[in-house]
Amino acid sequence: MPNETTDHAAMTRAAEHALAWLDGLENRPVATTATLDEMRRRLGRPLTDRGVEAVQVIDDLVADVAGGILGSQSGRFFAWVIGGGVPSAMAADWLTTVWDQNAGIHACGPAASVVEEVTAGWLKDLFGLPTEASVGFVTGTQMAHSTCLAAARHAVLRDRGWDVERQGLVGSPAIRILANAERHGSVDRAVRLMGLGSDNIVPLATDDGGCVSPDALGAALRASSQPTIVVLQAGELNRAGFDPFEALAPMARAAGAWTHVDGAFGLWARATATHRDLARGIEHCDSWTTDAHKYLNVPYDSGLAIIRDAAAHRAAMTLSTSYLPAGGAARDQIDWNPEFSRRARGFPIYAALRELGRDGVADLVDRTCRFAQALVAGIGALPGAKVVATSSLNQGLVRFLSPAPGASEADHDARTDEVIAAIDASGEAYFGGVTFGGRRCMRISVCNWRTTEADVARTVAAVAGVLRG
Ligand SMILES: *Cc1c(COP(=O)(O)O)cnc(C)c1O
């Protein structure tokens, strides 16, 4: 039975639980504490015939998940590349839920459509990307890659007189993908989803910084006259390498190739005066992906596909049926997105950008880079630790050495994993491991607006404690 009191009770209770959870970030362990069995046992209630009162459902949920929610919102969470949520973005995300717009077309949610239009303009300006580019607000970089590669596939085959939307890929000229050898796995999956086939990826050799050289790209471009998509990277995962776009993009353009960039977190360097030059020339590429749920600190799920050739983007995505009124002058998201029904993802991004402002976004990126570098240096200087990679952005790698006499690299690998596990188990900070150059390392990544100088000091002290044993 619809009931105003129930709405108020459930929403108010959720707000109380939410605030208690946020207030507890400082003192709760960053890692989860509940075991898999415990989670299954608590959440695995029978689905009853009679429903449960809304407030009770919320209270039970909060009690059942205790210890099973990872503290990735904490300022001392440095694993993967995750990011937290700035207050206005979390609040706008709640309103997005309550308004429950179907942001597939303008007619189903006019404000949701316009907010994406406005936010797209802000983002292109912030990143210094072409004003004529079109933007799809998708779930994350994974789907942004897929959207961009769909547009790229359209364009490189259109140039050979092939209409891939009508004719499909069977019998089409074969496309090859020249991609940075140290790319993120989501690129390969997008290649698979777009029917391009992972066997058609030609890896481009990288230098010590994880970057493709003009020589490597030049040789690969010359090797074939097939339709070509080049995939470059702004922000490699371990040392945040940036491909030299200024040199590479014009080479690809001259060869008739489409250049796509994975900028999941690195594209945000463009929003700062300090780090902007790392991505010099990136505006000469053809499509760019990034995440709002990482560096902008917007709740999941929030990725962006930005495409210079708006006509190719639209041709790859558009859909019209008689029961959907076309937007006319208005923007229908269905023309730019792979989804049909969809969440109104623009609201939280709009809110975060307004809350932070240009200066706030730049400061967020700049200070997390300083903190990442301080963590790498601080932890790397501890007895038994060693710096493996630093970067001028927000990533870095350290390794822990076994004190055993005559210890081998394999012993150091084991020691590294052991130290990471011990730090995580301490609840004081949270890191992940990675195999880099054949050796186990601890990855340090900072992109949460909550991280402070004090968090950095507390984390270095916690690692020192673990190393002392
Ligand atoms: C996180 C990440 C991705 C994947 O993005 P999702 O938002 O998780 O889909 C791709 N590339 C890089 C460099 C990333 O950091």
Short mmCIF file of C-alpha atoms and ligand atoms in Angstrom, two decimals:
data_model
loop_
_atom_site.label_atom_id
_atom_site.label_comp_id
_atom_site.label_asym_id
_atom_site.label_seq_id
_atom_site.Cartn_x
_atom_site.Cartn_y
_atom_site.Cartn_z
CA MET A 1 0.00 0.00 0.00
CA PRO A 2 1.57 3.35 -0.99
CA ASN A 3 2.11 5.33 2.15
CA GLU A 4 3.80 8.66 2.74
CA THR A 5 4.82 7.68 6.26
CA THR A 6 6.67 4.64 4.95
CA ASP A 7 8.60 6.80 2.47
CA HIS A 8 9.67 9.14 5.24
CA ALA A 9 10.55 6.40 7.68
CA ALA A 10 12.64 4.40 5.20
CA MET A 11 14.46 7.36 3.70
CA THR A 12 15.16 8.96 7.08
CA ARG A 13 16.47 5.70 8.46
CA ALA A 14 18.70 5.21 5.42
CA ALA A 15 20.07 8.74 5.88
CA GLU A 16 20.85 8.02 9.54
CA HIS A 17 22.64 4.79 8.67
CA ALA A 18 24.52 6.53 5.87
CA LEU A 19 25.76 9.31 8.11
CA ALA A 20 26.78 6.89 10.84
CA TRP A 21 28.75 4.93 8.25
CA LEU A 22 30.51 8.02 6.90
CA ASP A 23 31.26 9.27 10.41
CA GLY A 24 32.83 5.91 11.21
CA LEU A 25 35.33 6.00 8.32
CA GLU A 26 38.06 7.46 10.55
CA ASN A 27 38.00 4.66 13.11
CA ARG A 28 36.57 1.59 11.38
CA PRO A 29 39.06 -0.85 9.77
CA VAL A 30 39.51 0.00 6.09
CA ALA A 31 39.46 -3.71 5.17
CA THR A 32 36.39 -5.87 5.54
CA THR A 33 36.26 -8.06 8.63
CA ALA A 34 33.39 -10.47 7.91
CA THR A 35 34.16 -13.79 6.27
CA LEU A 36 32.50 -15.03 3.10
CA ASP A 37 30.60 -17.65 5.11
CA GLU A 38 29.40 -15.02 7.55
CA MET A 39 28.12 -12.80 4.72
CA ARG A 40 26.32 -15.71 3.09
CA ARG A 41 24.81 -16.82 6.36
CA ARG A 42 23.58 -13.37 7.37
CA LEU A 43 22.27 -12.25 3.98
CA GLY A 44 20.96 -15.68 3.03
CA ARG A 45 17.60 -15.22 4.74
CA PRO A 46 14.64 -17.09 3.36
CA LEU A 47 12.50 -15.07 0.95
CA THR A 48 9.29 -14.95 2.95
CA ASP A 49 5.74 -15.12 1.62
CA ARG A 50 4.73 -12.03 3.53
CA GLY A 51 6.80 -8.92 2.96
CA VAL A 52 8.81 -7.14 5.63
CA GLU A 53 8.27 -3.54 6.65
CA ALA A 54 10.52 -1.11 4.74
CA VAL A 55 12.33 0.26 7.80
CA GLN A 56 12.96 -3.26 9.04
CA VAL A 57 14.39 -4.23 5.65
CA ILE A 58 16.83 -1.33 5.83
CA ASP A 59 17.83 -2.02 9.44
CA ASP A 60 18.37 -5.71 8.68
CA LEU A 61 20.38 -4.90 5.57
CA VAL A 62 22.70 -2.59 7.48
CA ALA A 63 23.15 -5.12 10.27
CA ASP A 64 23.72 -8.02 7.87
CA VAL A 65 26.38 -6.30 5.75
CA ALA A 66 28.40 -5.13 8.78
CA GLY A 67 32.04 -5.97 8.16
CA GLY A 68 31.34 -6.78 4.51
CA ILE A 69 31.49 -3.24 3.14
CA LEU A 70 35.01 -2.39 1.98
CA GLY A 71 36.24 1.00 3.23
CA SER A 72 37.01 2.29 -0.25
CA GLN A 73 35.45 5.62 0.79
CA SER A 74 38.22 5.99 3.39
CA GLY A 75 41.08 8.44 2.93
CA ARG A 76 43.45 5.53 3.67
CA PHE A 77 42.32 3.31 0.82
CA PHE A 78 45.04 3.10 -1.86
CA ALA A 79 44.27 -0.11 -3.75
CA TRP A 80 43.28 -0.16 -7.44
CA VAL A 81 42.00 3.20 -8.72
CA ILE A 82 38.72 3.73 -6.94
CA GLY A 83 37.92 7.23 -5.62
CA GLY A 84 35.22 8.17 -3.12
CA GLY A 85 32.20 10.42 -3.33
CA VAL A 86 32.13 14.19 -2.74
CA PRO A 87 29.08 15.19 -0.64
CA SER A 88 27.04 16.89 -3.35
CA ALA A 89 27.58 13.97 -5.72
CA MET A 90 26.41 11.43 -3.15
CA ALA A 91 23.40 13.60 -2.32
CA ALA A 92 22.55 14.20 -5.99
CA ASP A 93 22.86 10.45 -6.54
CA TRP A 94 20.19 9.90 -3.87
CA LEU A 95 17.93 12.43 -5.58
CA THR A 96 18.58 10.68 -8.90
CA THR A 97 17.28 7.50 -7.27
CA VAL A 98 14.23 9.20 -5.83
CA TRP A 99 13.36 11.06 -9.04
CA ASP A 100 13.85 7.73 -10.87
CA GLN A 101 13.91 9.26 -14.33
CA ASN A 102 14.35 7.02 -17.31
CA ALA A 103 17.11 9.03 -18.92
CA GLY A 104 16.88 7.24 -22.26
CA ILE A 105 15.12 10.06 -24.04
CA HIS A 106 14.38 13.71 -23.35
CA ALA A 107 10.61 13.09 -23.12
CA CYS A 108 11.10 10.74 -20.17
CA GLY A 109 13.15 13.23 -18.17
CA PRO A 110 13.76 16.67 -19.65
CA ALA A 111 16.00 17.92 -16.82
CA ALA A 112 18.08 14.72 -16.95
CA SER A 113 18.70 15.32 -20.65
CA VAL A 114 19.64 18.98 -20.26
CA VAL A 115 21.93 18.31 -17.29
CA GLU A 116 23.98 15.94 -19.48
CA GLU A 117 24.15 18.54 -22.24
CA VAL A 118 25.47 21.18 -19.84
CA THR A 119 27.85 18.78 -18.06
CA ALA A 120 29.25 17.58 -21.40
CA GLY A 121 30.17 21.16 -22.25
CA TRP A 122 31.89 21.69 -18.90
CA LEU A 123 33.87 18.46 -19.25
CA LYS A 124 35.12 19.18 -22.78
CA ASP A 125 36.20 22.59 -21.60
CA LEU A 126 37.93 21.19 -18.50
CA PHE A 127 39.80 18.58 -20.56
CA GLY A 128 40.56 20.96 -23.45
CA LEU A 129 38.87 18.64 -25.95
CA PRO A 130 37.18 19.78 -29.18
CA THR A 131 33.91 21.66 -28.61
CA GLU A 132 32.26 19.74 -31.48
CA ALA A 133 32.82 16.38 -29.75
CA SER A 134 29.78 14.42 -28.54
CA VAL A 135 29.60 12.76 -25.13
CA GLY A 136 27.94 9.57 -23.89
CA PHE A 137 27.39 9.17 -20.15
CA VAL A 138 27.89 5.44 -19.62
CA THR A 139 28.50 3.01 -16.75
CA GLY A 140 32.29 3.23 -16.74
CA THR A 141 35.36 3.25 -18.92
CA GLN A 142 34.62 -0.31 -20.02
CA MET A 143 31.39 0.72 -21.76
CA ALA A 144 32.96 4.01 -22.82
CA HIS A 145 35.61 2.00 -24.71
CA SER A 146 32.86 -0.05 -26.32
CA THR A 147 30.94 3.08 -27.34
CA CYS A 148 34.07 4.75 -28.75
CA LEU A 149 35.16 1.62 -30.60
CA ALA A 150 31.67 1.31 -32.11
CA ALA A 151 32.06 4.85 -33.47
CA ALA A 152 35.62 4.11 -34.60
CA ARG A 153 34.51 0.92 -36.36
CA HIS A 154 31.78 2.90 -38.11
CA ALA A 155 34.22 5.59 -39.28
CA VAL A 156 37.11 3.44 -40.52
CA LEU A 157 34.71 1.20 -42.47
CA ARG A 158 32.66 4.16 -43.77
CA ASP A 159 35.95 5.43 -45.23
CA ARG A 160 36.17 2.13 -47.18
CA GLY A 161 32.57 2.40 -48.40
CA TRP A 162 31.23 -0.16 -45.91
CA ASP A 163 28.17 0.52 -43.71
CA VAL A 164 28.85 -1.62 -40.65
CA GLU A 165 25.54 -0.85 -38.97
CA ARG A 166 23.64 -2.30 -41.95
CA GLN A 167 26.11 -4.80 -43.36
CA GLY A 168 27.76 -6.03 -40.18
CA LEU A 169 31.33 -7.23 -39.94
CA VAL A 170 30.99 -10.46 -41.91
CA GLY A 171 32.69 -9.79 -45.25
CA SER A 172 33.84 -6.30 -44.26
CA PRO A 173 37.43 -5.11 -44.71
CA ALA A 174 39.36 -6.51 -41.71
CA ILE A 175 40.14 -3.92 -39.04
CA ARG A 176 43.35 -4.04 -37.04
CA ILE A 177 43.86 -2.43 -33.66
CA LEU A 178 47.30 -1.05 -32.82
CA ALA A 179 47.33 -0.79 -29.04
CA ASN A 180 49.76 0.16 -26.30
CA ALA A 181 51.14 -3.17 -25.06
CA GLU A 182 50.55 -2.12 -21.44
CA ARG A 183 46.89 -1.25 -21.90
CA HIS A 184 44.09 -2.02 -19.45
CA GLY A 185 42.19 -5.28 -20.03
CA SER A 186 38.94 -3.40 -20.62
CA VAL A 187 40.29 -2.36 -24.04
CA ASP A 188 40.58 -6.01 -25.09
CA ARG A 189 37.10 -6.77 -23.85
CA ALA A 190 35.66 -3.81 -25.78
CA VAL A 191 37.47 -5.11 -28.88
CA ARG A 192 35.80 -8.48 -28.32
CA LEU A 193 32.37 -6.98 -27.69
CA MET A 194 32.59 -4.94 -30.89
CA GLY A 195 33.29 -8.11 -32.85
CA LEU A 196 36.77 -6.92 -33.82
CA GLY A 197 38.50 -9.98 -32.38
CA SER A 198 41.37 -9.91 -29.94
CA ASP A 199 43.63 -11.65 -32.50
CA ASN A 200 43.48 -8.41 -34.50
CA ILE A 201 45.14 -6.43 -31.71
CA VAL A 202 48.75 -5.62 -32.60
CA PRO A 203 50.61 -4.67 -29.41
CA LEU A 204 52.76 -1.55 -29.68
CA ALA A 205 56.03 -1.90 -27.77
CA THR A 206 56.47 0.46 -24.83
CA ASP A 207 59.46 2.15 -23.22
CA ASP A 208 60.43 2.14 -19.50
CA GLY A 209 57.58 4.52 -18.72
CA GLY A 210 54.95 2.33 -20.40
CA CYS A 211 54.70 4.67 -23.42
CA VAL A 212 54.57 4.01 -27.16
CA SER A 213 57.35 5.64 -29.18
CA PRO A 214 56.80 7.35 -32.56
CA ASP A 215 59.08 4.73 -34.11
CA ALA A 216 56.95 1.86 -32.82
CA LEU A 217 53.73 3.43 -34.07
CA GLY A 218 55.27 4.46 -37.39
CA ALA A 219 56.48 0.94 -38.15
CA ALA A 220 53.12 -0.55 -37.22
CA LEU A 221 51.19 1.96 -39.33
CA ARG A 222 53.40 1.26 -42.35
CA ALA A 223 53.04 -2.51 -42.01
CA SER A 224 49.54 -2.63 -43.49
CA SER A 225 46.98 -0.52 -45.30
CA GLN A 226 44.05 -2.16 -43.49
CA PRO A 227 41.49 0.07 -41.74
CA THR A 228 43.18 0.88 -38.44
CA ILE A 229 42.22 1.91 -34.94
CA VAL A 230 45.07 3.06 -32.67
CA VAL A 231 44.53 2.72 -28.90
CA LEU A 232 46.72 4.90 -26.69
CA GLN A 233 46.76 5.62 -23.01
CA ALA A 234 46.68 8.61 -20.65
CA GLY A 235 47.61 7.16 -17.28
CA GLU A 236 49.08 3.67 -17.35
CA LEU A 237 48.17 1.60 -14.30
CA ASN A 238 51.51 1.27 -12.49
CA ARG A 239 53.43 4.48 -13.17
CA ALA A 240 50.76 6.57 -14.86
CA GLY A 241 52.61 6.81 -18.19
CA PHE A 242 51.18 9.07 -20.89
CA ASP A 243 51.73 8.22 -24.54
CA PRO A 244 53.31 11.13 -26.50
CA PHE A 245 50.06 12.18 -28.17
CA GLU A 246 51.56 15.28 -29.74
CA ALA A 247 53.81 13.11 -31.89
CA LEU A 248 51.57 10.05 -32.30
CA ALA A 249 48.15 11.55 -33.09
CA PRO A 250 49.22 13.34 -36.31
CA MET A 251 50.98 10.17 -37.54
CA ALA A 252 47.83 8.13 -37.06
CA ARG A 253 45.71 10.82 -38.68
CA ALA A 254 48.03 10.98 -41.72
CA ALA A 255 47.65 7.20 -42.10
CA GLY A 256 43.84 7.49 -42.02
CA ALA A 257 43.62 5.73 -38.64
CA TRP A 258 41.27 6.55 -35.76
CA THR A 259 43.04 7.21 -32.45
CA HIS A 260 41.27 6.26 -29.24
CA VAL A 261 42.59 7.10 -25.76
CA ASP A 262 42.05 5.29 -22.46
CA GLY A 263 42.09 8.17 -19.98
CA ALA A 264 40.16 6.43 -17.19
CA PHE A 265 41.95 8.47 -14.55
CA GLY A 266 44.76 10.20 -16.48
CA LEU A 267 42.51 12.49 -18.50
CA TRP A 268 41.89 14.46 -15.29
CA ALA A 269 45.51 15.66 -15.45
CA ARG A 270 44.18 17.99 -18.14
CA ALA A 271 42.09 19.82 -15.54
CA THR A 272 45.24 21.07 -13.75
CA ALA A 273 47.89 23.61 -14.66
CA THR A 274 50.56 21.46 -13.00
CA HIS A 275 49.96 18.17 -14.82
CA ARG A 276 48.22 19.28 -18.02
CA ASP A 277 51.39 18.97 -20.08
CA LEU A 278 51.64 15.24 -19.42
CA ALA A 279 48.84 14.84 -21.98
CA ARG A 280 50.10 17.38 -24.50
CA GLY A 281 48.44 16.94 -27.89
CA ILE A 282 45.71 14.62 -26.61
CA GLU A 283 43.11 16.90 -28.19
CA HIS A 284 44.33 15.75 -31.62
CA CYS A 285 43.05 12.21 -31.03
CA ASP A 286 39.57 11.05 -32.08
CA SER A 287 37.94 9.58 -28.99
CA TRP A 288 38.62 9.61 -25.27
CA THR A 289 37.26 7.68 -22.32
CA THR A 290 37.38 8.60 -18.68
CA ASP A 291 35.64 7.85 -15.43
CA ALA A 292 33.78 10.27 -13.18
CA HIS A 293 33.55 7.55 -10.51
CA LYS A 294 37.32 7.52 -10.06
CA TYR A 295 39.04 10.91 -10.00
CA LEU A 296 35.97 13.15 -9.90
CA ASN A 297 34.77 11.24 -6.81
CA VAL A 298 31.25 10.61 -8.06
CA PRO A 299 29.50 7.40 -6.91
CA TYR A 300 29.52 4.38 -9.22
CA ASP A 301 28.53 3.93 -12.04
CA SER A 302 29.78 6.86 -14.06
CA GLY A 303 31.99 6.79 -17.15
CA LEU A 304 32.32 9.08 -20.16
CA ALA A 305 32.76 8.43 -23.88
CA ILE A 306 33.87 11.55 -25.74
CA ILE A 307 34.00 11.42 -29.54
CA ARG A 308 35.22 14.06 -31.99
CA ASP A 309 33.17 12.77 -34.95
CA ALA A 310 29.67 13.22 -33.53
CA ALA A 311 28.14 11.85 -36.73
CA ALA A 312 30.05 8.57 -36.36
CA HIS A 313 29.07 8.39 -32.67
CA ARG A 314 25.40 8.92 -33.49
CA ALA A 315 25.43 6.50 -36.41
CA ALA A 316 26.82 3.77 -34.16
CA MET A 317 24.32 4.29 -31.31
CA THR A 318 21.07 5.84 -32.57
CA LEU A 319 17.76 4.10 -32.27
CA SER A 320 14.25 5.26 -33.11
CA THR A 321 10.90 3.52 -32.84
CA SER A 322 7.36 4.74 -33.33
CA TYR A 323 6.52 4.75 -29.63
CA LEU A 324 9.43 6.99 -28.68
CA PRO A 325 8.85 10.65 -29.44
CA ALA A 326 12.05 12.02 -30.99
CA GLY A 327 13.62 14.89 -29.11
CA GLY A 328 13.69 17.37 -31.98
CA ALA A 329 15.82 20.23 -30.69
CA ALA A 330 16.34 18.36 -27.42
CA ARG A 331 19.04 15.75 -26.85
CA ASP A 332 17.91 12.13 -26.65
CA GLN A 333 20.55 10.14 -24.75
CA ILE A 334 19.61 7.01 -26.68
CA ASP A 335 21.40 8.54 -29.71
CA TRP A 336 24.72 8.58 -27.83
CA ASN A 337 24.49 5.65 -25.40
CA PRO A 338 24.44 1.89 -25.76
CA GLU A 339 21.62 1.55 -23.18
CA PHE A 340 17.88 1.89 -23.69
CA SER A 341 16.39 2.59 -20.25
CA ARG A 342 19.05 4.15 -18.10
CA ARG A 343 19.83 5.99 -14.89
CA ALA A 344 20.07 9.79 -15.01
CA ARG A 345 23.84 9.74 -14.56
CA GLY A 346 24.34 13.40 -15.29
CA PHE A 347 23.06 14.74 -11.97
CA PRO A 348 25.91 13.56 -9.67
CA ILE A 349 28.60 14.64 -12.15
CA TYR A 350 26.95 18.04 -12.53
CA ALA A 351 26.82 18.37 -8.74
CA ALA A 352 30.45 17.32 -8.17
CA LEU A 353 31.74 19.75 -10.81
CA ARG A 354 29.76 22.61 -9.27
CA GLU A 355 30.83 21.75 -5.73
CA LEU A 356 34.51 21.57 -6.64
CA GLY A 357 34.69 24.23 -9.33
CA ARG A 358 37.68 24.36 -11.69
CA ASP A 359 40.03 25.12 -8.83
CA GLY A 360 38.64 22.33 -6.69
CA VAL A 361 39.07 19.71 -9.43
CA ALA A 362 42.64 20.88 -10.07
CA ASP A 363 43.42 20.88 -6.35
CA LEU A 364 41.94 17.39 -5.91
CA VAL A 365 44.21 16.03 -8.65
CA ASP A 366 47.27 17.98 -7.54
CA ARG A 367 47.05 17.05 -3.88
CA THR A 368 46.36 13.35 -4.50
CA CYS A 369 49.47 13.31 -6.71
CA ARG A 370 51.49 14.91 -3.90
CA PHE A 371 50.10 12.35 -1.44
CA ALA A 372 50.87 9.43 -3.76
CA GLN A 373 54.44 10.65 -4.17
CA ALA A 374 54.76 11.17 -0.40
CA LEU A 375 53.51 7.62 0.22
CA VAL A 376 55.92 6.11 -2.30
CA ALA A 377 58.84 8.08 -0.83
CA GLY A 378 57.80 7.56 2.81
CA ILE A 379 57.16 3.83 2.52
CA GLY A 380 60.11 3.33 0.16
CA ALA A 381 62.47 4.85 2.75
CA LEU A 382 61.47 2.38 5.47
CA PRO A 383 63.97 -0.41 6.31
CA GLY A 384 63.07 -3.46 4.23
CA ALA A 385 61.22 -1.48 1.57
CA LYS A 386 62.27 -0.37 -1.89
CA VAL A 387 60.77 2.02 -4.44
CA VAL A 388 60.11 0.29 -7.76
CA ALA A 389 58.31 3.06 -9.66
CA THR A 390 57.32 6.65 -9.06
CA SER A 391 55.23 8.81 -11.34
CA SER A 392 54.42 12.44 -11.81
CA LEU A 393 50.75 11.59 -11.30
CA ASN A 394 49.02 9.56 -8.60
CA GLN A 395 50.45 6.04 -8.96
CA GLY A 396 53.55 4.28 -7.72
CA LEU A 397 55.04 0.88 -6.81
CA VAL A 398 57.06 -0.34 -3.85
CA ARG A 399 58.43 -3.77 -2.98
CA PHE A 400 59.34 -5.38 0.34
CA LEU A 401 62.54 -7.36 0.78
CA SER A 402 62.88 -10.53 2.76
CA PRO A 403 65.42 -10.10 5.60
CA ALA A 404 66.51 -13.76 5.28
CA PRO A 405 70.23 -14.11 4.42
CA GLY A 406 70.67 -14.88 0.72
CA ALA A 407 66.99 -14.20 0.03
CA SER A 408 65.97 -14.69 -3.61
CA GLU A 409 63.64 -12.58 -5.74
CA ALA A 410 60.97 -15.20 -5.07
CA ASP A 411 61.48 -14.66 -1.32
CA HIS A 412 61.04 -10.91 -1.86
CA ASP A 413 57.87 -11.64 -3.86
CA ALA A 414 56.49 -13.66 -0.97
CA ARG A 415 57.55 -11.02 1.55
CA THR A 416 55.79 -8.32 -0.52
CA ASP A 417 52.49 -10.20 -0.57
CA GLU A 418 52.86 -10.96 3.14
CA VAL A 419 53.44 -7.30 4.03
CA ILE A 420 50.46 -6.14 1.91
CA ALA A 421 48.23 -8.69 3.65
CA ALA A 422 49.48 -7.57 7.06
CA ILE A 423 48.85 -3.87 6.34
CA ASP A 424 45.36 -4.65 5.09
CA ALA A 425 44.68 -6.86 8.12
CA SER A 426 45.77 -4.02 10.44
CA GLY A 427 42.73 -2.07 9.24
CA GLU A 428 44.84 1.10 9.17
CA ALA A 429 45.22 1.35 5.40
CA TYR A 430 44.47 -0.74 2.35
CA PHE A 431 46.70 -1.59 -0.62
CA GLY A 432 46.73 -4.11 -3.44
CA GLY A 433 49.49 -6.06 -5.14
CA VAL A 434 50.53 -6.35 -8.76
CA THR A 435 53.10 -8.30 -10.77
CA PHE A 436 55.27 -5.75 -12.54
CA GLY A 437 58.30 -6.73 -14.62
CA GLY A 438 57.84 -10.27 -13.29
CA ARG A 439 58.09 -9.14 -9.65
CA ARG A 440 55.44 -8.71 -6.97
CA CYS A 441 54.94 -5.10 -5.93
CA MET A 442 52.55 -3.09 -3.77
CA ARG A 443 50.60 -0.61 -5.80
CA ILE A 444 49.98 2.85 -4.41
CA SER A 445 47.13 4.81 -5.93
CA VAL A 446 45.56 7.94 -4.49
CA CYS A 447 42.40 9.49 -5.93
CA ASN A 448 40.07 10.05 -3.01
CA TRP A 449 39.11 13.60 -2.04
CA ARG A 450 39.10 12.53 1.64
CA THR A 451 42.80 11.67 1.84
CA THR A 452 44.73 14.13 4.00
CA GLU A 453 48.31 14.77 5.03
CA ALA A 454 47.43 13.06 8.34
CA ASP A 455 46.19 9.97 6.46
CA VAL A 456 49.52 9.77 4.65
CA ALA A 457 51.47 10.00 7.94
CA ARG A 458 49.18 7.46 9.64
CA THR A 459 49.62 5.07 6.70
CA VAL A 460 53.43 5.31 6.65
CA ALA A 461 53.43 4.69 10.41
CA ALA A 462 51.18 1.65 9.95
CA VAL A 463 53.47 0.19 7.28
CA ALA A 464 56.49 0.87 9.50
CA GLY A 465 54.72 -1.03 12.29
CA VAL A 466 54.13 -4.03 10.05
CA LEU A 467 57.75 -4.05 8.85
CA ARG A 468 59.00 -3.97 12.46
CA GLY A 469 56.87 -7.08 12.94
C1 LIG B 1 39.56 1.61 -14.16
C2 LIG B 1 40.20 1.61 -15.48
C3 LIG B 1 39.53 1.10 -16.60
C4 LIG B 1 38.16 0.45 -16.51
O1 LIG B 1 37.22 1.41 -16.10
P1 LIG B 1 35.82 1.01 -15.48
O2 LIG B 1 35.25 2.31 -15.06
O3 LIG B 1 36.14 0.11 -14.32
O4 LIG B 1 35.03 0.34 -16.52
C5 LIG B 1 40.15 1.18 -17.83
N1 LIG B 1 41.37 1.72 -17.94
C6 LIG B 1 42.06 2.23 -16.88
C7 LIG B 1 43.40 2.83 -17.10
C8 LIG B 1 41.49 2.18 -15.61
O5 LIG B 1 42.15 2.68 -14.57
#
